GROMACS .gro file of C-alpha atoms in nm:
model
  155
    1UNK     CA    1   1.872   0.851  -5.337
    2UNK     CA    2   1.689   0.695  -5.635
    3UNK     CA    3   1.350   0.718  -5.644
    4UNK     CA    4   1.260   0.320  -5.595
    5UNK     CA    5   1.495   0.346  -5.305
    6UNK     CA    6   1.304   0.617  -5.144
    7UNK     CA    7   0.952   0.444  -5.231
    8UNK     CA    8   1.112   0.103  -5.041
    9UNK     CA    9   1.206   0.306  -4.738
   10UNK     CA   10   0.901   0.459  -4.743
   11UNK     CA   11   0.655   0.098  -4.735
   12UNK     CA   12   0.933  -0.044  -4.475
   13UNK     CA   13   0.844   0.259  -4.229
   14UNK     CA   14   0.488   0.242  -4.299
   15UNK     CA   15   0.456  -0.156  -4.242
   16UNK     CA   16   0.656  -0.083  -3.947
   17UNK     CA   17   0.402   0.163  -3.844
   18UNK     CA   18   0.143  -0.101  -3.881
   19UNK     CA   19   0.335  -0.351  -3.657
   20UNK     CA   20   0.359  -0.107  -3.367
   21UNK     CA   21  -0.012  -0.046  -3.430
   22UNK     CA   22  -0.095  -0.412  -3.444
   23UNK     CA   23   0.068  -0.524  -3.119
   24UNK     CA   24  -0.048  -0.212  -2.950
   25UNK     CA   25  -0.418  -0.288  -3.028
   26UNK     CA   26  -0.370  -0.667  -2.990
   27UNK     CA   27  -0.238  -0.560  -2.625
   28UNK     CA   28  -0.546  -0.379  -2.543
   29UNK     CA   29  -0.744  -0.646  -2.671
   30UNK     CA   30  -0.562  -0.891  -2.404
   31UNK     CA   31  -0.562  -0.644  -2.135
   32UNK     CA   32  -0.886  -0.448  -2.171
   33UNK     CA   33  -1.102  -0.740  -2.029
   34UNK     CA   34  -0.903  -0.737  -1.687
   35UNK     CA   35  -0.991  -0.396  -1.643
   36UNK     CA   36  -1.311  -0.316  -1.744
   37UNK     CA   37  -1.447  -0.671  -1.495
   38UNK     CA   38  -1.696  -0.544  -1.270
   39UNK     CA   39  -1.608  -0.621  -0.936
   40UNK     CA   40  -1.852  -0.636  -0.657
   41UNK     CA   41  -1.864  -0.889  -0.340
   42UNK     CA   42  -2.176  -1.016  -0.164
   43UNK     CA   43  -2.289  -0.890   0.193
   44UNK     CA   44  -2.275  -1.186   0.456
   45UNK     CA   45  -2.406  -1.244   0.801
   46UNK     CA   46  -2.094  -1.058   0.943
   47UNK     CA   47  -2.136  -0.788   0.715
   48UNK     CA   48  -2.282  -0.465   0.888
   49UNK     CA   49  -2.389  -0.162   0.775
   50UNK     CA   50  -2.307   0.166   1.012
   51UNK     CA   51  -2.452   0.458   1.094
   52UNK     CA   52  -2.386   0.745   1.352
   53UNK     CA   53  -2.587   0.805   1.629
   54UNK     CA   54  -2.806   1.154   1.562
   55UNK     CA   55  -2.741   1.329   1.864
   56UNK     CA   56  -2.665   1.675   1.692
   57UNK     CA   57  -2.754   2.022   1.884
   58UNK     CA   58  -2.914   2.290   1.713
   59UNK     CA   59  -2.725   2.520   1.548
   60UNK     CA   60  -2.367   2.253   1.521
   61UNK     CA   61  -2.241   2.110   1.196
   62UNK     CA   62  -2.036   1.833   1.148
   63UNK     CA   63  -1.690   1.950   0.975
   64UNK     CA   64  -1.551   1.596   1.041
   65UNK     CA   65  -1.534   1.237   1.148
   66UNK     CA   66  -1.352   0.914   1.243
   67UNK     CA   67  -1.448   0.507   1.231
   68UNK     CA   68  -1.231   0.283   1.414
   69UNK     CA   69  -1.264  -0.083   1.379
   70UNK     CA   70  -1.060  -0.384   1.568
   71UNK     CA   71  -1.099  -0.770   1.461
   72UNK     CA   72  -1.283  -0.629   1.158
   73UNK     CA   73  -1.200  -0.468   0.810
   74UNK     CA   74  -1.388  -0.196   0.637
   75UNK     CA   75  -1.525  -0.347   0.335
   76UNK     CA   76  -1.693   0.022   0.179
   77UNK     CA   77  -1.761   0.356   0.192
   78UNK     CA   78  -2.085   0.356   0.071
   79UNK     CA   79  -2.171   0.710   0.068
   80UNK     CA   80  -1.875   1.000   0.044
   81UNK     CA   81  -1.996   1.313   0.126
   82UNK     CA   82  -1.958   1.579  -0.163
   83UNK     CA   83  -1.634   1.830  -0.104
   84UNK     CA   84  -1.531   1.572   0.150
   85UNK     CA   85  -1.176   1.420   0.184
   86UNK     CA   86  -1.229   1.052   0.293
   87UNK     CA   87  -0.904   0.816   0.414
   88UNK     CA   88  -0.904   0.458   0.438
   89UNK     CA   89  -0.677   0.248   0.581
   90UNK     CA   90  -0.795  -0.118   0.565
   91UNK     CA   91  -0.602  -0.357   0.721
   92UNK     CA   92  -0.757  -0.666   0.857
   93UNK     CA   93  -0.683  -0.621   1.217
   94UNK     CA   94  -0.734  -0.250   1.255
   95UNK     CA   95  -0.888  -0.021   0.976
   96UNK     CA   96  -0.953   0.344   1.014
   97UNK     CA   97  -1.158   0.565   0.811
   98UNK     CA   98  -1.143   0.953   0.875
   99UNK     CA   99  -1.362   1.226   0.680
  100UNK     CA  100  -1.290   1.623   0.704
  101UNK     CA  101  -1.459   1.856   0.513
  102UNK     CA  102  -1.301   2.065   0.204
  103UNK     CA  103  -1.480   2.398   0.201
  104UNK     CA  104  -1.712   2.547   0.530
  105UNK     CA  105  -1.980   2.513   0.284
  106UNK     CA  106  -1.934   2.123   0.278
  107UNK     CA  107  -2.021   2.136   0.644
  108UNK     CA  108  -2.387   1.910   0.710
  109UNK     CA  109  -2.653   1.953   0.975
  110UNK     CA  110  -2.802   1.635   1.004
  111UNK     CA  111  -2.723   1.288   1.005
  112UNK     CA  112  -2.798   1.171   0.628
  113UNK     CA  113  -2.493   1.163   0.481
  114UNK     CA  114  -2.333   0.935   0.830
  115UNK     CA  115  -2.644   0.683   0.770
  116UNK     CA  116  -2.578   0.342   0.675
  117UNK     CA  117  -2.251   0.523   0.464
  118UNK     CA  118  -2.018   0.237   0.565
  119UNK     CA  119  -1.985  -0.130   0.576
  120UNK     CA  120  -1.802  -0.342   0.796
  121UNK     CA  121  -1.681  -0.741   0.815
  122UNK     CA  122  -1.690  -0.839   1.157
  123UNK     CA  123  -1.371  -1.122   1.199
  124UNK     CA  124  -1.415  -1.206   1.566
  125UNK     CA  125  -1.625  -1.199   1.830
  126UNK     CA  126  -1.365  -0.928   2.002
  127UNK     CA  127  -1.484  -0.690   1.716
  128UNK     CA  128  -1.516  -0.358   1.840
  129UNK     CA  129  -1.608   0.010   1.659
  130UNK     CA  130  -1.559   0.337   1.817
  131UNK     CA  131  -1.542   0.701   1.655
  132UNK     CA  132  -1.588   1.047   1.702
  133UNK     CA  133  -1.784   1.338   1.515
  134UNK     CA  134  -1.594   1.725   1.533
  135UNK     CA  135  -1.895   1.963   1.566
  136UNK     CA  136  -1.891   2.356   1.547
  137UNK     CA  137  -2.173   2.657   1.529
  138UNK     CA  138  -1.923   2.915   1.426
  139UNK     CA  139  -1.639   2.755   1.247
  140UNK     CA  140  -1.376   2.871   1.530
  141UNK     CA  141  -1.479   2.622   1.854
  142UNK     CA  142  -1.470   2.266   1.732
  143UNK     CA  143  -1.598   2.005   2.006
  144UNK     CA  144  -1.567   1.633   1.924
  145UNK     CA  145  -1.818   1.357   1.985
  146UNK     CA  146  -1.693   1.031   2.129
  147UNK     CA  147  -1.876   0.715   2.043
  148UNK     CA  148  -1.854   0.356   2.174
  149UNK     CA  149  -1.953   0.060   1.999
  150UNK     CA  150  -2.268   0.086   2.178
  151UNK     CA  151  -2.371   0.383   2.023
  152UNK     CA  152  -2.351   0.299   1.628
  153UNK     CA  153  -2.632   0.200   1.488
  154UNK     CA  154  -2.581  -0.150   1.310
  155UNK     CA  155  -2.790  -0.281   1.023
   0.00000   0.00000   0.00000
């Protein structure tokens, strides 16, 4: 191959180069704004923020824990305990959130991290909230907590 030949090639792969490069960064430049949008909603009057009841015994941790909501939606977990795995399932007539620990050591004995940690949208007057804490002492006996709407503590 002559040598001007194999100069040629070489500027047609290199300004090819630069085309791929060009749409790819004139891509993110379209696309990038749509991601990085902060996203955030304001509370309203049927927002509520929950909390469980502190009714602990001495010596029991919580290794787990369930929110059920009807003719409401969970809007956000606002505090995840640490080594915790959370599940949400947010559907507007029935959402569920469930929490089990990942490690013993993840295990809490007090209320804290179940305080005001979740936020609710309340669509009807039916609205209703029940859930349950699973309590041990020795990590072998779990016992779990029932709780009526009554019981939560609404902010």
């Amino acid at each position: 191959m002559p040598v001007r030949t194999r100069w040629a090639a070489r500027v047609a792969l290199s300004l090819g180069a630069m085309r791929i490069v060009s749409m790819f960064v004139g891509l993110v430049l379209v696309l990038a704004p749509g991601c990085t949008t902060l996203s955030f909603r304001m509370r309203t009057p049927e927002d509520l923020l929950v909390s469980f009841p502190d009714r602990l015994k001495p010596g029991e941790q919580i290794v787990g824990f369930e929110v059920y909501v009807t003719n409401g939606k969970i809007v956000a977990l606002n505090k995840a305990p640490e080594d915790w795995l959370v599940n949400i399932v947010a559907a507007w007539w029935d959402s569920t959130v469930t929490g089990t620990l990942g490690h013993g050591a993840s295990a809490f004995q007090d209320m804290t991290p179940l305080k005001r940690f979740l936020t609710l949208h309340k669509d009807r007057a039916e609205f209703n909230v029940s859930g349950s804490l699973v309590v041990t002492t020795n990590f072998t006996t779990m016992t779990t907590n029932h709780f009526a709407r009554s019981d939560f503590i609404f902010e």
